[in-house]
Amino acid sequence: MSTIESVEVLLTNPGRNFVTVRITTSDGATGLGDATLNGRELAVASYLRDHVAPILIGHDPAAIEGTWQYLYRGAYWRRGPVTMASIAAVDMALWDIKGKVAGLPVYQLLGGAVRRGLLTYGHASGAEIPQIFDSIREHLDEGYRAVRVQTAVPGLGQVYGVSAAGASGSGRYDYEPARPGTRPTEEQWDTRAYMRHLPTVFEAVRGEFGPELPLLHDGHHRMTPNQAGQLGRALEPYDLFWLEDCTPAENQQSLRRVRDLTSQPLAIGEIFNSIWDYQTLITEQLIDYVRSAVTHTGGITHLKKIMDFASLYQIKSGFHGPTDISPVGQAAALHLGLAIHNFGIQEYMRHSDPTLEVFHTSYTFADGLLHPGDVPGLGVEYDDQAGDAHGYSPAYLPVNRLTDGTMHDW
Ligand code: KDG
Ligand code: MG
């Protein structure tokens, strides 16, 4: 029987940090998994190196569900982003190995393709309306058929979702919130100013681009349920595809209030890490889209369970796909998204060229649709030489304060 012979943890920073697991079997098969937890990378690396790698040696690489349960139940301390990102990386690597051994892309092992490709949205933003229009046009020119729109807020400086380039109106919009340095940078926030401004932006965007283009927006956990309901109602005339993370959703019940106030489609879950975080949201149909990443939700095995549960309630996927999900995590999301019936949309920001020199991908983006490709396994290879050329370097997500200095949700 083939056994797990080594579990390596690879850290690289080709412009941003990534944590990757590589599992090698006694037969010489290798599999990759993404364990990147933005701003807390070393905690996951240690969890994997010090507590997971030693206890996996000698295990059967084919036993994916059994290994998942071994790491989840065996830890005693369940859930949490560090644990679940670590389990996710091992899970992805084992699916990668299973695909390579079988000579099949992972989506085939999950039941096969349900569609030709995955509808994808990109990130448009700008400080002023003309820059937002330019950014949207740029995405449409690249082939995107759906666009997320983020805007600066008059009177506030750098806010979530608006790149420095986008804000000044120069250069390709490419938002990367994690900033190099040993402390988080600070941003400023005023929810009332944001709520006044945002509907004016969507009115302008709908006026310019017409009724058909799917438009998305991320509230990034900043509103109360009442505020979220009010904003949702104000945006209803502009027919959003979704309003994302309208409240800090640790309190799942608070979404009942939002639902009472607005029919706006809601997407939540990029900071969740298990099916339990969704229990009330799913059974009470308080959301429309599951935002989790494979990377932060225990891997393909666990996110597939969440999606099967969600399918009973007509809730679809909208997997998290910013650049802090590595190409390995992104590939895993594409294989899963292609194989589940209740796929909704996939977030996609192209990784930088230096990142793609470390991670050689085989997924494709054409006519607004992503496809994971047909290479056996996940279809991503890790280039050690390119990876070793960039060591880990501290970087943090920003923190967010109200104008009087009070800490707020970022
Ligand atoms: O690491 C945090 C980012 O991935 C997150 O802020 C991006 O909200 C995000 C999104 O919707 O892509
Ligand atoms: Mg988000």
Short mmCIF file of C-alpha atoms and ligand atoms in Angstrom, two decimals, residues 121 123 148 160 217-221 242 244-245 270 291 320 322 347, ligand 2:
data_model
loop_
_atom_site.label_atom_id
_atom_site.label_comp_id
_atom_site.label_asym_id
_atom_site.label_seq_id
_atom_site.Cartn_x
_atom_site.Cartn_y
_atom_site.Cartn_z
CA TYR A 121 -16.76 38.20 -11.45
CA HIS A 123 -13.21 43.67 -9.02
CA ARG A 148 -18.07 43.80 -8.35
CA TYR A 160 -11.76 48.66 1.59
CA HIS A 217 -20.95 44.82 -3.93
CA ASP A 218 -19.06 43.93 -0.73
CA GLY A 219 -20.12 45.69 2.50
CA HIS A 220 -17.21 44.01 4.32
CA HIS A 221 -18.98 43.35 7.64
CA TRP A 242 -25.59 40.22 -4.42
CA GLU A 244 -21.87 40.67 0.34
CA ASP A 245 -20.99 40.59 4.05
CA GLU A 270 -15.52 34.25 3.53
CA ARG A 291 -18.84 32.78 0.16
CA HIS A 320 -14.04 33.44 -2.29
CA PRO A 322 -9.15 37.08 -4.06
CA GLU A 347 -14.70 35.41 -7.75
MG MG B 2 -15.54 39.92 0.65
#
